[in-house]
Amino acid sequence: MHEVVWFKRDLRVTDHRPLVSAAAAGLVLPLYIVETELWQQADMSVRHWDFIAESLVELRENLKGCGQPLVVRTGDVVDVLDDLRARGFISGLWSHQETGNNWTYQRDLKVGAWCREHNIKWHEIQNHGVSRPYLSRNGWSKRWDKHMGEEVAKPPNLAPVDIDLGIIPTSSKLGITEGFCPARQSGGSWAAKNLLNSFLFDRGETYNKSMSSPLSAEIACSRLSPHISWGTISVREVNSAVKSRQIALKNAPTESMMWRQSLKSFNSRLHWHCHFIQKLEDEPQIEFKNLHSAYDAVRKVGENGDALTAWSAGETGLPFVDACMRYLRENGWLNFRMRAMLMAVASYHFWLHWREPGLELARLFTDYEPGIHWNQVQMQSGTTGINAIRIYNPIKQGKDHDPTGVFIRKWVPELSVIPDEFLHEPWKAENSAQVLGSAYPYPIVDHLEVAKAARYRMWAVRKSDTFRREAEKIQDRHGSRKSGVKKPSRGRPAKHNKKQLTLRI
């Protein structure tokens, strides 16, 4: 009989508490289950699987170095576990707690029922800083610090198991051939650790001032987000390395102050990572329903389908918006400010219900993390009731973050004949007729007029006492606390809390 360690969004051997605990309890069978039904869900895509598949190849080798390679099975989790039970391979089940999409939540309920039926103990161990059961936001930050301050667990020694290892299927075998990502980041813990080291000792010095522009963020940001999302490196391991680097910088006064500021800012975003996932853990319906019910009648799913198509394809006629979307399709990553702009433009300028563009972005982000994603999607759409209604001006954003037009010229080459001074607003150029309406579309909206209308419609909802009462409840339940101290809810809801807009993915 074996202790089965079920790998999910934790594709690593370092700092893997279930693996260490299972090894202390008996013989270990490390298992990954390729769930075919999961890969048919609307938020999953080929770029996710290709990243995971690369990570699984490395994980198998790393576990082989521990003594027993990874076992891979394809199919329904309960069917796979039941087969192992029938063959005498399972005495206990170990895994990290997972806050995934609704499909994985329902699947875990089925696994729990199966374990109870067959009297098999399922040991679910906390992953990163998300608490289960959720108590309250009071003291949450202190609990995060305590959990992340624990020692990074080393890989255990494992005894070999006489079992067929199984194959790691290709994406075509899973039937997910759409959405190939040419410049996607590579998976695996080795790549994650290389990124972490290069960020902490080379690339990260200008993180604070360079994270907002797509031109500089590609280098200055850590680029760890897909690795944290799929668990090739743990948040604790990243936090530990950041703390060590901060101590070294403190003891080296000749190092620039910019390094200290950038790492402080980056470390705060590790907290925000878990802060947002905690919201989905506490309220899974955030994936489907407006956090504040007053917005239920404002936008409807299925409206403005032509705008959704144009936005998804990077064909809106708004050059900077289209450049960002095309970049994302090619790379599977985009800096946070541009992600926020894309979602805000979809919501306010094209008046799309957040669920539809949210699904498209989920498929495009290699680092798709449901807890962060759906909370951010709602936040940028103005439906949380407790965050600022932030309507980006897509022309101003382009001029601020791509002032010379380098980014637009690379990703929207149709505008090559447009002079620099009109690149952000090509319809104002004398030669616009050479391009617009043929090679590149005219803007599908007047961005100033639709923004004005959206602002009026969104703020009109917030005027009632009923709105404020519900917003206060949302703030009490999901809002952040400083130093673990709960602030009383008084007066207007925290709709001007811009601190919550600072998360960088």
Short mmCIF file of C-alpha atoms in Angstrom, two decimals:
data_model
loop_
_atom_site.label_atom_id
_atom_site.label_comp_id
_atom_site.label_asym_id
_atom_site.label_seq_id
_atom_site.Cartn_x
_atom_site.Cartn_y
_atom_site.Cartn_z
CA MET A 1 0.00 0.00 0.00
CA HIS A 2 1.21 3.47 -0.85
CA GLU A 3 0.65 7.07 0.08
CA VAL A 4 -0.50 8.66 -3.18
CA VAL A 5 0.70 12.23 -3.66
CA TRP A 6 -1.62 13.91 -6.13
CA PHE A 7 0.14 16.74 -7.95
CA LYS A 8 -2.13 19.52 -9.22
CA ARG A 9 -1.04 23.18 -9.38
CA ASP A 10 2.19 22.33 -7.52
CA LEU A 11 4.56 20.86 -10.11
CA ARG A 12 7.75 20.85 -8.06
CA VAL A 13 9.72 18.76 -5.56
CA THR A 14 11.15 21.64 -3.50
CA ASP A 15 8.85 23.03 -0.80
CA HIS A 16 6.20 20.40 -1.48
CA ARG A 17 4.74 19.70 1.97
CA PRO A 18 2.37 16.86 0.93
CA LEU A 19 5.30 15.03 -0.67
CA VAL A 20 7.45 15.40 2.43
CA SER A 21 4.64 14.38 4.81
CA ALA A 22 3.62 11.40 2.69
CA ALA A 23 7.22 10.18 2.55
CA ALA A 24 7.34 10.29 6.34
CA ALA A 25 4.15 8.19 6.49
CA GLY A 26 5.16 5.36 4.15
CA LEU A 27 5.88 4.38 0.57
CA VAL A 28 5.01 7.15 -1.90
CA LEU A 29 3.38 6.96 -5.31
CA PRO A 30 3.69 10.43 -6.95
CA LEU A 31 0.77 10.91 -9.34
CA TYR A 32 -0.41 13.45 -11.90
CA ILE A 33 -3.80 12.95 -13.53
CA VAL A 34 -4.47 14.49 -16.94
CA GLU A 35 -8.16 15.28 -16.66
CA THR A 36 -9.61 15.25 -20.16
CA GLU A 37 -12.85 16.95 -19.12
CA LEU A 38 -10.94 19.82 -17.51
CA TRP A 39 -9.27 20.59 -20.81
CA GLN A 40 -12.62 21.02 -22.51
CA GLN A 41 -13.60 23.86 -20.16
CA ALA A 42 -14.04 27.33 -21.65
CA ASP A 43 -11.22 28.91 -19.63
CA MET A 44 -8.52 26.36 -20.52
CA SER A 45 -6.23 26.44 -23.57
CA VAL A 46 -3.33 24.80 -25.34
CA ARG A 47 -0.80 27.28 -23.96
CA HIS A 48 -1.72 26.20 -20.42
CA TRP A 49 -1.26 22.53 -21.23
CA ASP A 50 2.00 23.00 -23.14
CA PHE A 51 3.48 24.84 -20.14
CA ILE A 52 2.25 22.08 -17.81
CA ALA A 53 3.51 19.28 -20.08
CA GLU A 54 7.02 20.75 -20.09
CA SER A 55 6.85 21.05 -16.32
CA LEU A 56 5.71 17.43 -15.97
CA VAL A 57 8.67 16.18 -18.01
CA GLU A 58 11.04 17.95 -15.62
CA LEU A 59 9.03 16.94 -12.54
CA ARG A 60 9.28 13.28 -13.58
CA GLU A 61 13.04 13.60 -13.79
CA ASN A 62 13.31 15.44 -10.49
CA LEU A 63 11.22 12.79 -8.75
CA LYS A 64 13.38 10.12 -10.36
CA GLY A 65 16.31 11.80 -8.65
CA CYS A 66 14.43 11.38 -5.37
CA GLY A 67 13.99 7.67 -6.07
CA GLN A 68 10.62 7.32 -7.84
CA PRO A 69 9.60 9.05 -11.10
CA LEU A 70 6.21 10.69 -11.61
CA VAL A 71 3.32 8.42 -12.56
CA VAL A 72 0.93 9.92 -15.12
CA ARG A 73 -2.62 8.75 -15.84
CA THR A 74 -5.24 10.23 -18.16
CA GLY A 75 -8.94 10.27 -17.36
CA ASP A 76 -11.35 11.00 -14.54
CA VAL A 77 -9.70 11.41 -11.13
CA VAL A 78 -12.14 9.15 -9.29
CA ASP A 79 -11.74 6.42 -11.93
CA VAL A 80 -7.94 6.62 -11.68
CA LEU A 81 -7.96 6.53 -7.89
CA ASP A 82 -10.45 3.67 -7.87
CA ASP A 83 -8.20 1.66 -10.18
CA LEU A 84 -5.22 2.24 -7.89
CA ARG A 85 -7.33 1.21 -4.89
CA ALA A 86 -8.47 -2.00 -6.62
CA ARG A 87 -4.84 -2.86 -7.39
CA GLY A 88 -3.73 -2.22 -3.81
CA PHE A 89 -1.73 0.93 -4.53
CA ILE A 90 -3.43 3.45 -2.25
CA SER A 91 -3.70 3.69 1.51
CA GLY A 92 -3.85 7.49 1.78
CA LEU A 93 -4.17 10.50 -0.50
CA TRP A 94 -2.07 13.66 -0.15
CA SER A 95 -2.30 16.96 -2.01
CA HIS A 96 -2.15 20.69 -1.65
CA GLN A 97 -5.38 22.59 -1.22
CA GLU A 98 -6.45 24.05 -4.53
CA THR A 99 -8.41 27.20 -5.29
CA GLY A 100 -9.14 26.68 -8.96
CA ASN A 101 -12.08 27.23 -11.26
CA ASN A 102 -15.56 25.91 -10.55
CA TRP A 103 -14.85 22.67 -12.40
CA THR A 104 -11.93 21.75 -10.12
CA TYR A 105 -13.99 22.76 -7.08
CA GLN A 106 -16.76 20.35 -8.06
CA ARG A 107 -14.20 17.67 -8.86
CA ASP A 108 -12.66 17.99 -5.41
CA LEU A 109 -16.10 17.51 -3.85
CA LYS A 110 -16.39 14.22 -5.77
CA VAL A 111 -12.90 13.13 -4.69
CA GLY A 112 -13.78 13.91 -1.07
CA ALA A 113 -16.94 11.83 -1.32
CA TRP A 114 -14.99 8.94 -2.87
CA CYS A 115 -12.39 9.06 -0.09
CA ARG A 116 -15.10 8.94 2.58
CA GLU A 117 -16.85 6.06 0.84
CA HIS A 118 -13.68 3.97 0.80
CA ASN A 119 -12.35 5.11 4.18
CA ILE A 120 -9.26 6.67 2.64
CA LYS A 121 -7.82 9.68 4.43
CA TRP A 122 -7.28 12.68 2.18
CA HIS A 123 -4.61 14.98 3.63
CA GLU A 124 -5.00 18.45 2.07
CA ILE A 125 -2.18 20.78 3.05
CA GLN A 126 -2.21 24.57 2.72
CA ASN A 127 -0.56 25.90 -0.40
CA HIS A 128 0.85 29.47 -0.38
CA GLY A 129 -0.97 32.01 1.84
CA VAL A 130 -4.64 31.13 1.26
CA SER A 131 -6.36 29.93 4.42
CA ARG A 132 -8.89 27.09 4.59
CA PRO A 133 -11.17 27.22 6.43
CA TYR A 134 -11.42 30.95 5.96
CA LEU A 135 -11.84 32.72 9.30
CA SER A 136 -11.90 36.43 8.51
CA ARG A 137 -9.69 39.14 7.09
CA ASN A 138 -8.70 40.10 10.62
CA GLY A 139 -5.13 38.97 11.14
CA TRP A 140 -4.90 37.54 7.60
CA SER A 141 -1.65 39.36 6.79
CA LYS A 142 0.02 38.13 9.97
CA ARG A 143 -1.04 34.56 9.20
CA TRP A 144 0.45 34.99 5.71
CA ASP A 145 3.75 36.18 7.14
CA LYS A 146 3.89 33.28 9.58
CA HIS A 147 3.12 30.68 6.92
CA MET A 148 5.61 32.12 4.43
CA GLY A 149 8.27 32.47 7.09
CA GLU A 150 8.44 28.71 7.60
CA GLU A 151 11.42 26.82 6.27
CA VAL A 152 11.45 25.85 2.60
CA ALA A 153 11.02 22.06 2.58
CA LYS A 154 13.68 19.97 0.85
CA PRO A 155 12.77 17.07 -1.47
CA PRO A 156 12.53 13.71 0.37
CA ASN A 157 14.05 10.37 -0.55
CA LEU A 158 11.57 7.96 -2.13
CA ALA A 159 11.54 4.19 -2.60
CA PRO A 160 10.88 2.88 -6.14
CA VAL A 161 7.41 1.59 -7.03
CA ASP A 162 6.79 -1.24 -9.49
CA ILE A 163 4.22 0.47 -11.72
CA ASP A 164 3.90 1.64 -15.32
CA LEU A 165 4.79 5.35 -15.41
CA GLY A 166 2.35 6.24 -18.19
CA ILE A 167 2.77 8.86 -20.90
CA ILE A 168 2.47 12.64 -20.85
CA PRO A 169 0.06 13.34 -23.72
CA THR A 170 0.46 16.10 -26.28
CA SER A 171 -2.14 18.85 -26.55
CA SER A 172 -3.43 17.35 -29.81
CA LYS A 173 -4.10 14.07 -28.00
CA LEU A 174 -6.22 16.04 -25.54
CA GLY A 175 -8.10 17.72 -28.37
CA ILE A 176 -6.91 21.25 -27.56
CA THR A 177 -5.16 22.41 -30.72
CA GLU A 178 -6.41 26.02 -30.82
CA GLY A 179 -4.40 28.94 -29.49
CA PHE A 180 -0.78 27.88 -30.05
CA CYS A 181 1.51 30.45 -28.41
CA PRO A 182 4.80 30.88 -30.32
CA ALA A 183 6.69 32.89 -27.70
CA ARG A 184 5.22 31.27 -24.57
CA GLN A 185 7.48 31.03 -21.53
CA SER A 186 9.04 27.64 -20.84
CA GLY A 187 7.75 25.50 -17.98
CA GLY A 188 9.63 23.73 -15.20
CA SER A 189 11.30 24.57 -11.89
CA TRP A 190 14.70 25.08 -13.47
CA ALA A 191 13.32 27.93 -15.60
CA ALA A 192 11.52 29.37 -12.56
CA LYS A 193 14.66 29.46 -10.43
CA ASN A 194 16.68 31.02 -13.24
CA LEU A 195 14.05 33.75 -13.59
CA LEU A 196 14.03 34.35 -9.85
CA ASN A 197 17.81 34.70 -9.68
CA SER A 198 18.05 36.96 -12.72
CA PHE A 199 15.27 39.16 -11.33
CA LEU A 200 16.81 39.47 -7.87
CA PHE A 201 20.37 40.13 -9.03
CA ASP A 202 20.06 41.67 -12.48
CA ARG A 203 16.69 42.57 -14.03
CA GLY A 204 14.70 43.75 -11.02
CA GLU A 205 16.45 47.00 -10.09
CA THR A 206 14.07 49.16 -12.18
CA TYR A 207 10.97 47.06 -11.42
CA ASN A 208 9.18 49.92 -9.62
CA LYS A 209 9.43 52.41 -12.46
CA SER A 210 9.44 50.01 -15.42
CA MET A 211 6.55 47.65 -14.68
CA SER A 212 3.84 49.79 -16.28
CA SER A 213 5.09 50.00 -19.86
CA PRO A 214 4.92 46.98 -22.18
CA LEU A 215 8.25 48.12 -23.57
CA SER A 216 10.17 47.78 -20.29
CA ALA A 217 8.00 45.41 -18.25
CA GLU A 218 8.97 42.38 -20.30
CA ILE A 219 12.46 42.59 -18.81
CA ALA A 220 11.94 44.44 -15.53
CA CYS A 221 9.09 42.26 -14.20
CA SER A 222 9.98 38.96 -12.57
CA ARG A 223 8.08 36.91 -15.19
CA LEU A 224 7.47 34.32 -12.47
CA SER A 225 3.69 34.48 -12.75
CA PRO A 226 3.14 31.26 -14.80
CA HIS A 227 5.52 29.38 -12.53
CA ILE A 228 3.72 30.55 -9.41
CA SER A 229 0.33 29.83 -11.00
CA TRP A 230 1.18 26.25 -11.95
CA GLY A 231 3.41 25.66 -8.93
CA THR A 232 6.83 25.01 -10.46
CA ILE A 233 8.06 27.27 -7.67
CA SER A 234 6.31 28.06 -4.39
CA VAL A 235 5.42 31.51 -3.11
CA ARG A 236 7.33 30.61 0.06
CA GLU A 237 10.46 29.88 -1.95
CA VAL A 238 10.16 33.20 -3.79
CA ASN A 239 9.45 35.08 -0.56
CA SER A 240 12.43 33.48 1.15
CA ALA A 241 14.77 34.43 -1.70
CA VAL A 242 13.46 38.01 -1.74
CA LYS A 243 13.96 38.35 2.02
CA SER A 244 17.52 37.05 1.75
CA ARG A 245 18.29 39.50 -1.02
CA GLN A 246 16.78 42.37 1.00
CA ILE A 247 18.99 41.50 3.97
CA ALA A 248 22.06 41.46 1.72
CA LEU A 249 21.12 44.84 0.26
CA LYS A 250 20.63 46.29 3.73
CA ASN A 251 24.15 45.21 4.62
CA ALA A 252 25.58 46.66 1.40
CA PRO A 253 25.07 50.44 1.60
CA THR A 254 26.74 50.98 -1.78
CA GLU A 255 23.86 49.23 -3.53
CA SER A 256 21.28 51.59 -5.01
CA MET A 257 18.15 52.62 -3.14
CA MET A 258 16.23 51.66 -6.27
CA TRP A 259 16.90 47.98 -5.57
CA ARG A 260 15.46 48.27 -2.07
CA GLN A 261 12.34 50.05 -3.30
CA SER A 262 11.75 47.60 -6.12
CA LEU A 263 12.06 44.52 -3.93
CA LYS A 264 9.81 46.03 -1.27
CA SER A 265 7.21 46.67 -3.96
CA PHE A 266 7.61 43.18 -5.39
CA ASN A 267 7.28 41.55 -1.98
CA SER A 268 4.02 43.39 -1.33
CA ARG A 269 2.64 41.88 -4.50
CA LEU A 270 3.31 38.38 -3.21
CA HIS A 271 0.83 39.23 -0.44
CA TRP A 272 -1.65 40.59 -2.98
CA HIS A 273 -1.35 37.36 -4.99
CA CYS A 274 -2.78 35.38 -2.09
CA HIS A 275 -5.14 38.18 -1.03
CA PHE A 276 -7.05 37.88 -4.30
CA ILE A 277 -7.09 34.09 -4.38
CA GLN A 278 -8.49 34.15 -0.85
CA LYS A 279 -11.53 36.02 -2.18
CA LEU A 280 -12.38 33.21 -4.62
CA GLU A 281 -11.71 30.60 -1.93
CA ASP A 282 -14.24 32.36 0.27
CA GLU A 283 -16.77 33.12 -2.47
CA PRO A 284 -16.47 30.78 -5.51
CA GLN A 285 -19.36 32.46 -7.32
CA ILE A 286 -17.08 35.42 -8.12
CA GLU A 287 -16.18 33.40 -11.23
CA PHE A 288 -19.74 33.78 -12.53
CA LYS A 289 -21.67 36.46 -10.62
CA ASN A 290 -21.14 40.15 -9.99
CA LEU A 291 -19.62 40.64 -6.56
CA HIS A 292 -22.09 43.50 -6.02
CA SER A 293 -25.59 42.52 -7.11
CA ALA A 294 -26.57 46.10 -8.06
CA TYR A 295 -24.67 45.58 -11.32
CA ASP A 296 -26.60 42.47 -12.34
CA ALA A 297 -28.84 44.45 -14.70
CA VAL A 298 -26.18 46.79 -16.08
CA ARG A 299 -24.52 44.53 -18.66
CA LYS A 300 -25.82 41.30 -20.18
CA VAL A 301 -23.85 38.31 -21.45
CA GLY A 302 -24.14 38.06 -25.23
CA GLU A 303 -24.47 41.76 -25.98
CA ASN A 304 -22.15 43.54 -28.45
CA GLY A 305 -20.74 40.38 -30.01
CA ASP A 306 -19.08 42.25 -32.91
CA ALA A 307 -17.15 44.39 -30.43
CA LEU A 308 -16.00 41.26 -28.58
CA THR A 309 -14.74 39.75 -31.84
CA ALA A 310 -12.84 42.91 -32.78
CA TRP A 311 -11.36 43.29 -29.29
CA SER A 312 -10.26 39.63 -29.21
CA ALA A 313 -8.59 39.88 -32.60
CA GLY A 314 -6.83 43.19 -31.95
CA GLU A 315 -8.89 44.90 -34.64
CA THR A 316 -10.69 47.67 -32.72
CA GLY A 317 -9.07 50.59 -34.53
CA LEU A 318 -7.53 51.77 -31.25
CA PRO A 319 -3.82 51.15 -32.00
CA PHE A 320 -2.42 50.74 -28.50
CA VAL A 321 -5.27 48.45 -27.42
CA ASP A 322 -4.79 46.30 -30.52
CA ALA A 323 -1.00 46.19 -30.06
CA CYS A 324 -1.41 44.93 -26.49
CA MET A 325 -3.88 42.24 -27.53
CA ARG A 326 -1.67 41.01 -30.38
CA TYR A 327 1.36 40.98 -28.09
CA LEU A 328 -0.58 38.91 -25.58
CA ARG A 329 -1.66 36.39 -28.22
CA GLU A 330 1.92 35.93 -29.33
CA ASN A 331 3.57 35.81 -25.88
CA GLY A 332 0.96 34.55 -23.40
CA TRP A 333 1.90 37.33 -21.00
CA LEU A 334 1.30 41.06 -20.60
CA ASN A 335 2.18 43.48 -17.83
CA PHE A 336 -0.53 44.27 -15.31
CA ARG A 337 -1.40 47.82 -16.31
CA MET A 338 -2.01 46.75 -19.90
CA ARG A 339 -4.11 43.79 -18.72
CA ALA A 340 -6.19 46.22 -16.69
CA MET A 341 -6.56 48.53 -19.69
CA LEU A 342 -7.67 45.70 -22.00
CA MET A 343 -10.32 44.59 -19.53
CA ALA A 344 -11.49 48.12 -18.79
CA VAL A 345 -11.81 48.96 -22.49
CA ALA A 346 -13.81 45.78 -23.07
CA SER A 347 -16.11 46.64 -20.17
CA TYR A 348 -16.58 50.39 -20.48
CA HIS A 349 -15.85 51.31 -24.09
CA PHE A 350 -17.41 48.24 -25.68
CA TRP A 351 -19.89 47.62 -22.85
CA LEU A 352 -19.20 43.87 -22.68
CA HIS A 353 -20.21 41.76 -19.70
CA TRP A 354 -16.94 40.83 -17.97
CA ARG A 355 -17.52 37.07 -18.24
CA GLU A 356 -16.93 36.89 -22.02
CA PRO A 357 -13.72 38.93 -22.34
CA GLY A 358 -12.66 37.36 -19.04
CA LEU A 359 -12.82 33.90 -20.60
CA GLU A 360 -10.84 35.08 -23.62
CA LEU A 361 -8.11 36.53 -21.41
CA ALA A 362 -8.08 33.40 -19.25
CA ARG A 363 -7.29 31.35 -22.35
CA LEU A 364 -4.60 33.79 -23.45
CA PHE A 365 -2.77 34.18 -20.12
CA THR A 366 -0.26 31.36 -19.68
CA ASP A 367 -0.28 32.35 -16.00
CA TYR A 368 -4.07 32.02 -15.64
CA GLU A 369 -4.79 31.84 -11.91
CA PRO A 370 -8.59 31.77 -11.36
CA GLY A 371 -8.53 33.46 -7.95
CA ILE A 372 -6.55 36.43 -9.22
CA HIS A 373 -8.09 36.49 -12.66
CA TRP A 374 -11.80 36.66 -11.91
CA ASN A 375 -11.34 39.13 -9.08
CA GLN A 376 -9.26 41.40 -11.30
CA VAL A 377 -11.71 41.03 -14.19
CA GLN A 378 -14.54 42.20 -11.96
CA MET A 379 -12.45 44.94 -10.40
CA GLN A 380 -11.50 46.41 -13.78
CA SER A 381 -15.15 46.16 -14.88
CA GLY A 382 -16.40 48.11 -11.86
CA THR A 383 -18.68 45.39 -10.46
CA THR A 384 -17.08 44.81 -7.05
CA GLY A 385 -18.76 47.82 -5.47
CA ILE A 386 -15.69 48.59 -3.34
CA ASN A 387 -13.04 49.60 -5.88
CA ALA A 388 -12.57 52.76 -7.92
CA ILE A 389 -14.38 52.91 -11.25
CA ARG A 390 -11.30 53.34 -13.38
CA ILE A 391 -12.03 54.05 -17.05
CA TYR A 392 -8.74 54.11 -18.93
CA ASN A 393 -8.31 56.48 -21.85
CA PRO A 394 -6.69 54.10 -24.38
CA ILE A 395 -5.14 56.95 -26.35
CA LYS A 396 -3.57 58.54 -23.29
CA GLN A 397 -2.32 55.14 -22.11
CA GLY A 398 -0.58 54.67 -25.43
CA LYS A 399 1.03 58.09 -25.35
CA ASP A 400 2.13 57.59 -21.73
CA HIS A 401 3.59 54.11 -22.10
CA ASP A 402 4.60 54.00 -25.77
CA PRO A 403 5.42 57.66 -26.44
CA THR A 404 7.56 57.05 -29.53
CA GLY A 405 5.24 54.38 -30.95
CA VAL A 406 7.84 51.59 -30.95
CA PHE A 407 5.40 49.08 -29.48
CA ILE A 408 2.55 50.00 -31.83
CA ARG A 409 4.75 49.89 -34.92
CA LYS A 410 5.92 46.40 -34.06
CA TRP A 411 2.48 44.92 -33.34
CA VAL A 412 0.30 46.96 -35.69
CA PRO A 413 2.50 47.09 -38.82
CA GLU A 414 -0.50 48.15 -40.92
CA LEU A 415 0.15 51.69 -39.64
CA SER A 416 3.69 51.88 -41.04
CA VAL A 417 2.87 54.79 -43.36
CA ILE A 418 1.24 56.89 -40.61
CA PRO A 419 3.52 59.68 -39.30
CA ASP A 420 4.73 59.39 -35.71
CA GLU A 421 2.68 62.32 -34.45
CA PHE A 422 -0.57 60.62 -35.51
CA LEU A 423 0.30 57.02 -34.71
CA HIS A 424 -1.90 56.87 -31.60
CA GLU A 425 -4.78 58.52 -33.45
CA PRO A 426 -4.23 57.56 -37.10
CA TRP A 427 -7.64 58.87 -38.18
CA LYS A 428 -6.24 62.39 -37.72
CA ALA A 429 -3.42 61.86 -40.23
CA GLU A 430 -3.72 63.41 -43.70
CA ASN A 431 -2.89 60.05 -45.30
CA SER A 432 -5.26 58.02 -43.09
CA ALA A 433 -7.31 56.97 -46.13
CA GLN A 434 -4.33 54.91 -47.33
CA VAL A 435 -4.78 52.59 -44.36
CA LEU A 436 -8.06 53.00 -42.52
CA GLY A 437 -11.03 51.07 -43.77
CA SER A 438 -8.81 48.70 -45.75
CA ALA A 439 -5.59 47.50 -44.08
CA TYR A 440 -6.68 48.63 -40.63
CA PRO A 441 -10.15 49.50 -39.27
CA TYR A 442 -11.50 52.85 -38.23
CA PRO A 443 -12.16 52.93 -34.44
CA ILE A 444 -15.28 50.92 -33.73
CA VAL A 445 -16.30 53.50 -31.07
CA ASP A 446 -15.70 57.12 -30.25
CA HIS A 447 -13.65 56.40 -27.13
CA LEU A 448 -14.45 59.72 -25.43
CA GLU A 449 -18.19 59.53 -25.97
CA VAL A 450 -18.59 55.92 -24.85
CA ALA A 451 -16.39 56.51 -21.80
CA LYS A 452 -18.57 59.43 -20.78
CA ALA A 453 -21.73 57.32 -21.15
CA ALA A 454 -20.18 54.41 -19.23
CA ARG A 455 -19.08 56.65 -16.38
CA TYR A 456 -22.59 58.01 -16.00
CA ARG A 457 -24.20 54.56 -16.06
CA MET A 458 -21.76 53.05 -13.55
CA TRP A 459 -21.92 55.90 -11.04
CA ALA A 460 -25.70 56.09 -11.27
CA VAL A 461 -25.86 52.63 -9.70
CA ARG A 462 -23.84 53.75 -6.66
CA LYS A 463 -26.15 56.50 -5.44
CA SER A 464 -28.56 54.48 -3.32
CA ASP A 465 -28.31 53.59 0.37
CA THR A 466 -29.01 49.97 -0.60
CA PHE A 467 -25.86 49.98 -2.73
CA ARG A 468 -23.76 51.36 0.11
CA ARG A 469 -25.04 48.82 2.63
CA GLU A 470 -24.14 45.90 0.39
CA ALA A 471 -20.77 47.48 -0.44
CA GLU A 472 -19.96 47.75 3.25
CA LYS A 473 -20.66 44.04 3.70
CA ILE A 474 -18.38 43.23 0.77
CA GLN A 475 -15.63 45.40 2.20
CA ASP A 476 -15.93 43.75 5.62
CA ARG A 477 -15.76 40.31 4.04
CA HIS A 478 -13.13 40.77 1.34
CA GLY A 479 -11.32 44.04 1.96
CA SER A 480 -7.70 44.16 3.05
CA ARG A 481 -6.60 45.04 6.59
CA LYS A 482 -3.52 46.95 7.67
CA SER A 483 -1.47 45.09 10.29
CA GLY A 484 -4.33 42.64 10.74
CA VAL A 485 -6.58 45.25 12.33
CA LYS A 486 -10.13 45.48 11.03
CA LYS A 487 -11.34 48.98 10.29
CA PRO A 488 -14.98 49.77 11.03
CA SER A 489 -17.28 50.35 8.07
CA ARG A 490 -18.48 53.94 8.20
CA GLY A 491 -19.80 56.30 5.61
CA ARG A 492 -19.25 55.63 1.94
CA PRO A 493 -17.83 52.28 0.76
CA ALA A 494 -14.16 52.08 -0.09
CA LYS A 495 -14.68 52.78 -3.77
CA HIS A 496 -11.64 55.06 -3.85
CA ASN A 497 -9.28 52.39 -2.53
CA LYS A 498 -6.64 52.64 -5.23
CA LYS A 499 -4.21 50.45 -3.34
CA GLN A 500 -6.11 47.44 -4.59
CA LEU A 501 -5.32 48.52 -8.15
CA THR A 502 -1.59 48.02 -7.67
CA LEU A 503 -1.36 44.25 -8.05
CA ARG A 504 1.09 43.27 -10.76
CA ILE A 505 0.71 39.77 -12.19
#
